[in-house]
Coordinates of C-alpha atoms and ligand atoms in Angstrom, one line a residue:
X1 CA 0.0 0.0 0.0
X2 CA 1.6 3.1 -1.1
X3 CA 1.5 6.3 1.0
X4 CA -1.4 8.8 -0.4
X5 CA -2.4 11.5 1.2
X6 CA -0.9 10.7 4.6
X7 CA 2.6 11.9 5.2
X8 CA 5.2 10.8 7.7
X9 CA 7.5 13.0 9.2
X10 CA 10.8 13.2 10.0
X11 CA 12.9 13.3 13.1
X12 CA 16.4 13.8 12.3
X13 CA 18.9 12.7 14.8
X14 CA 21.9 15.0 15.0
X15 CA 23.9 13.0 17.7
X16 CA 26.4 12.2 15.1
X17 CA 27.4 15.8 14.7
X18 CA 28.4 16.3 17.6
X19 CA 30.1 12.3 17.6
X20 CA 32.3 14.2 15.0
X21 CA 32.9 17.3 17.2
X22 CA 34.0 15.4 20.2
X23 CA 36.6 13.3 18.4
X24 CA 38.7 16.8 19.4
X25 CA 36.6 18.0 22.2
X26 CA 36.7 21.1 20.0
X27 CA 33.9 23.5 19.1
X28 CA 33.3 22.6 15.9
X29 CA 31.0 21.2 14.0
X30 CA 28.4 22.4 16.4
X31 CA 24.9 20.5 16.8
X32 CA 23.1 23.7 17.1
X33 CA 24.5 24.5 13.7
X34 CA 23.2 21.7 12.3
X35 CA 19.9 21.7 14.3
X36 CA 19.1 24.8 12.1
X37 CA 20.0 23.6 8.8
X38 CA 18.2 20.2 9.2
X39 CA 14.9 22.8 10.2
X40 CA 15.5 24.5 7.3
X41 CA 15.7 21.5 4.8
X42 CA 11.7 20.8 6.0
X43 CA 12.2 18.0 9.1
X44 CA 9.5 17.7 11.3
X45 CA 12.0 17.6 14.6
X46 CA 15.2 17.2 15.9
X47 CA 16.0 14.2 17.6
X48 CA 19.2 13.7 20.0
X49 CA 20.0 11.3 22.7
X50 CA 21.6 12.6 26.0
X51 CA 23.5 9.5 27.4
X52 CA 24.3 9.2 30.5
X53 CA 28.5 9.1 29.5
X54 CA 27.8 12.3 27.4
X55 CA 29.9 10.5 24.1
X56 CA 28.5 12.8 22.0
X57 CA 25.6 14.9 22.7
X58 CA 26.2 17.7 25.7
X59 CA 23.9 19.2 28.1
X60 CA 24.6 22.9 26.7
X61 CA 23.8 21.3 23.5
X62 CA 21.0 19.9 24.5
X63 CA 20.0 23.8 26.3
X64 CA 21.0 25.5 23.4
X65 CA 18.6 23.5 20.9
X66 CA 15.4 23.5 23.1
X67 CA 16.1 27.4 23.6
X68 CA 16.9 28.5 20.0
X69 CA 15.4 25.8 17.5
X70 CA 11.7 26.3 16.5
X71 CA 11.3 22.6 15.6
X72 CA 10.0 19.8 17.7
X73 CA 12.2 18.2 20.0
X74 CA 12.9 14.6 20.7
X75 CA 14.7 13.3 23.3
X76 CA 16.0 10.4 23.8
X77 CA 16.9 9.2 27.0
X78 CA 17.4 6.2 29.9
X79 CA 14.9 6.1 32.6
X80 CA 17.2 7.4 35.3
X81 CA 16.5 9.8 37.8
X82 CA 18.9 12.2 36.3
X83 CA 17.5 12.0 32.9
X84 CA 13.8 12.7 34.6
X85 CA 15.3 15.8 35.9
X86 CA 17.1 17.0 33.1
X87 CA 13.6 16.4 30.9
X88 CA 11.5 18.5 33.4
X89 CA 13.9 21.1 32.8
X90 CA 14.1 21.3 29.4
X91 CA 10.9 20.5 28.7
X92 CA 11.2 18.7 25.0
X93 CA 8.1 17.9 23.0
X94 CA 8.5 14.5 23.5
X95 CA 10.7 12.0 25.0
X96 CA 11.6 8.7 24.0
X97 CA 13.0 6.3 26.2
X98 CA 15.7 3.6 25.1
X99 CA 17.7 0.9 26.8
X100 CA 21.6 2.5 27.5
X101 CA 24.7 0.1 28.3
X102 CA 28.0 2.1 28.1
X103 CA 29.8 -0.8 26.3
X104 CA 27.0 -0.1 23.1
X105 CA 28.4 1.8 20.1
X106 CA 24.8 2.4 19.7
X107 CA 21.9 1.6 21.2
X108 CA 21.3 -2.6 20.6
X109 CA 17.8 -3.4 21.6
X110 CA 14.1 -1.9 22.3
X111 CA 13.3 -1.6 26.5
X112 CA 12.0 -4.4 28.3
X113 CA 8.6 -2.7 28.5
X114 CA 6.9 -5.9 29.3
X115 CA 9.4 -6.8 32.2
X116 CA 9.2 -3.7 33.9
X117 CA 6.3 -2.4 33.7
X118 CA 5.4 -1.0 37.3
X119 CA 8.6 1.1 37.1
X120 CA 8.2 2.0 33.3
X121 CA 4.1 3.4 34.5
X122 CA 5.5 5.2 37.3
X123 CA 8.6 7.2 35.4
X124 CA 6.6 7.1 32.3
X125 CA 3.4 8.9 34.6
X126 CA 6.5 11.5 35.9
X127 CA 7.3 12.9 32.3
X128 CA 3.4 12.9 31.1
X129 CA 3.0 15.2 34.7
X130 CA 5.4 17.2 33.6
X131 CA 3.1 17.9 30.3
X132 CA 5.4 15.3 27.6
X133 CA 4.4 13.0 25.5
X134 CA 6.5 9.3 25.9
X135 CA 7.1 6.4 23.6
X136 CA 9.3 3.3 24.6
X137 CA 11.1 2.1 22.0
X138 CA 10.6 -1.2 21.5
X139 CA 11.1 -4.4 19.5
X140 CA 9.2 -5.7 16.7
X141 CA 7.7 -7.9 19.4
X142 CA 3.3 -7.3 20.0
X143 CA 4.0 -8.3 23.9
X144 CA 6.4 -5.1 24.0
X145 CA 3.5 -3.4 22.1
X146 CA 0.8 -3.8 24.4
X147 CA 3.4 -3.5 28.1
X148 CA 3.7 -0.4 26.3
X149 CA -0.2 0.5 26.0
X150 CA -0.6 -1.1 29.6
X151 CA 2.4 1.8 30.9
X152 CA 0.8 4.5 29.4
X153 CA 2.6 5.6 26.9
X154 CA 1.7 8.0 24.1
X155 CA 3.3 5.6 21.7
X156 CA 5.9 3.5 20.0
X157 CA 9.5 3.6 17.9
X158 CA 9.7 0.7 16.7
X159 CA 13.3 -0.4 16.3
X160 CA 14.1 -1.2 12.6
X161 CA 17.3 -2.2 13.7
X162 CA 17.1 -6.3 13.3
X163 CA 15.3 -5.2 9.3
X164 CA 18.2 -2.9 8.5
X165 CA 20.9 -5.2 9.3
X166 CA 19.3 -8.9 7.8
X167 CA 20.9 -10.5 4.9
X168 CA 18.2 -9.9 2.1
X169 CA 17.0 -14.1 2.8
X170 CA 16.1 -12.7 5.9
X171 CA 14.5 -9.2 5.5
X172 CA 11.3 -10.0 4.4
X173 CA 10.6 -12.2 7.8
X174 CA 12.3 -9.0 9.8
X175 CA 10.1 -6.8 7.5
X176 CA 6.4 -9.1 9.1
X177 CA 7.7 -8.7 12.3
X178 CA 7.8 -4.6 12.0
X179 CA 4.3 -5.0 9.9
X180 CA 3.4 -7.0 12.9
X181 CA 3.6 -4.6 15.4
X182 CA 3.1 -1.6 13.7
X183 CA -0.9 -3.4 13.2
X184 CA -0.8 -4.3 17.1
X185 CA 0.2 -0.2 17.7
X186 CA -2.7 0.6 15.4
X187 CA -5.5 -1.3 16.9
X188 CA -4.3 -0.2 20.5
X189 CA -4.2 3.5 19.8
X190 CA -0.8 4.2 20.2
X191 CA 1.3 6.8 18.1
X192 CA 3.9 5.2 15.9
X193 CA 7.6 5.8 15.3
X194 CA 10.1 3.8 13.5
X195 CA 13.7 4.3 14.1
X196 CA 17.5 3.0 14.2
X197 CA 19.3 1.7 10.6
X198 CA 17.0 3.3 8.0
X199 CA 19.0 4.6 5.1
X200 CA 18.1 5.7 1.9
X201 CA 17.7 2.1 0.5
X202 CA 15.5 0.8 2.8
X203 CA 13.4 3.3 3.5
X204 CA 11.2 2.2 0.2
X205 CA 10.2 -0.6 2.2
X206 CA 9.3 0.8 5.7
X207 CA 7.5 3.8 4.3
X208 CA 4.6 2.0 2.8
X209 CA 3.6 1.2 6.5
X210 CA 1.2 4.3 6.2
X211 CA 0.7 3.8 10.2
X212 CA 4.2 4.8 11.1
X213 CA 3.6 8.7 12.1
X214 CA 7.2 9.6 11.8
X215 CA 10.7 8.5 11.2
X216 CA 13.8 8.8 13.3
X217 CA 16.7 9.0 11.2
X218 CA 20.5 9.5 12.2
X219 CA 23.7 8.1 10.6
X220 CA 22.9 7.9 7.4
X221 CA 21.9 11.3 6.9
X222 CA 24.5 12.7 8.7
X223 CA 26.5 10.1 7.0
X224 CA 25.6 11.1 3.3
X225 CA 25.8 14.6 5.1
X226 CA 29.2 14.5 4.8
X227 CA 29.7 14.1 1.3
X228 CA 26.5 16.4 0.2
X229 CA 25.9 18.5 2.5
X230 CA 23.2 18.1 5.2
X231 CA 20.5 20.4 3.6
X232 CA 20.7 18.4 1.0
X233 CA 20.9 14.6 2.6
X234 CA 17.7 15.6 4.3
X235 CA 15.6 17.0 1.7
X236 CA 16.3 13.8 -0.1
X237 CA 15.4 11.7 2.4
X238 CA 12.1 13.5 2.9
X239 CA 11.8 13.3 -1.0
X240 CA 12.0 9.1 -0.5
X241 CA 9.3 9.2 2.3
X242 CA 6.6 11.2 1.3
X243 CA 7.5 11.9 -3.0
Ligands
LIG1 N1 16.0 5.7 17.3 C1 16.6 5.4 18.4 C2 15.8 5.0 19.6 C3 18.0 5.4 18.5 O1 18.7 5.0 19.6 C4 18.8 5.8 17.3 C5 20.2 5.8 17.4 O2 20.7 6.8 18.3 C6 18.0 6.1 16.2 C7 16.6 6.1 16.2 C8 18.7 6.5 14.9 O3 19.4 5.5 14.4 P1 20.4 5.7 13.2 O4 21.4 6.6 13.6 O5 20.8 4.3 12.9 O6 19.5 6.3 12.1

């Protein structure tokens, strides 16, 4: 089913910008910089990631963004106490929460919403308080759909990752599985994301799911960023979801 009238939007996640900056601890390039430019090329938000060993993304980034950026603001974050603090004070449109291990060159797996569910409904309850919306990202995996319904959440990113990275024998069964939940999302009301390893290949494939509300897209945009500039590596990627 081909997307009509019903556009997705995108989320572009900047952490990699500032990956690049800290390799010197320098200045440069600066996230804030790119924040702008990725606003201006048309995405729906800015998404980065404050981790809790700060590898890339800053807390003055993180200030300077919310303060001076007129786009939506996603961020994604453990559910620590520090993190619930730091989102009460910056007060982002929306907060997503992931798993974080320190050893991870990037985040591996969607949250154990299903085996944690009394703490995920009390932290998740803290941020909607505090007037944000919350998704858990989660797994291709229904039983993580619904723990996610049964916490409270506003919705769902569902993590591409395990798609992005099969050998093509085993996409299409990684493909069911995101088609899977995305269905279970819809008939439970939640709001859908989709997020981690889409590129510019198979993005053909995940945008025909016209349920997924928006996609969260990082490294290869700032990736192809690189080589063409990042106005341009983001208009062409909202060319491929909604053209
Ligand atoms: N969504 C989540 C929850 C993530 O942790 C990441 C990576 O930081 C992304 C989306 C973006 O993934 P990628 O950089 O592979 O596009």
């Amino acid at each position: 089913m081909m997307r009509g009238v019903q556009l997705a939007k995108l989320s572009v996640n900047i952490d990699h910008v500032a990956t690049l900056r800290q390799a010197r601890r320098g200045r440069e390039p600066d996230p804030l910089a790119a924040a702008y430019l990725v606003t201006l090329a048309g995405a729906d938000g800015i998404t980065v990631h404050l981790r809790e060993d700060r590898r890339h993304i800053q807390d003055r980034d993180l200030q300077l963004i919310s303060q001076a950026v007129d786009n939506r603001l996603n961020l994604e974050m453990a559910a620590t106490e520090e993190m619930l603090a730091i989102a009460k004070e910056i007060k982002p449109e929306s907060v997503t929460l992931v798993p974080e291990k320190r050893q991870e060159l990037t985040t591996e797996g969607g949250l154990n919403a299903a085996g944690k569910q009394g703490f995920l409904k009390k932290y998740v309850g803290q941020l909607k308080d505090a007037g944000l919306s919350v998704y858990l990202f989660v797994d291709p995996d229904c039983i993580q759909v619904e723990a996610a319904k049964n916490i409270d959440a506003h919705g769902v990113e569902v993590h591409t990752g395990s798609f992005a990275e099969a050998v093509i024998s085993g996409q299409e069964r990684e493909l069911n599985k995101i088609v899977d939940a995305v269905k279970k999302a819809r008939e439970l009301d939640l709001v859908i994301h989709a997020g981690h390893g889409i590129n510019y290949q198979n993005i053909k494939s995940l945008r025909q799911m016209q349920d997924i509300e928006e996609f969260s897209i990082g490294h290869s945009i700032v990736g192809r960023a690189v080589l063409v500039g990042l106005e341009r590596a983001v208009r062409e990627m909202i060319e491929l979801i909604n053209g």
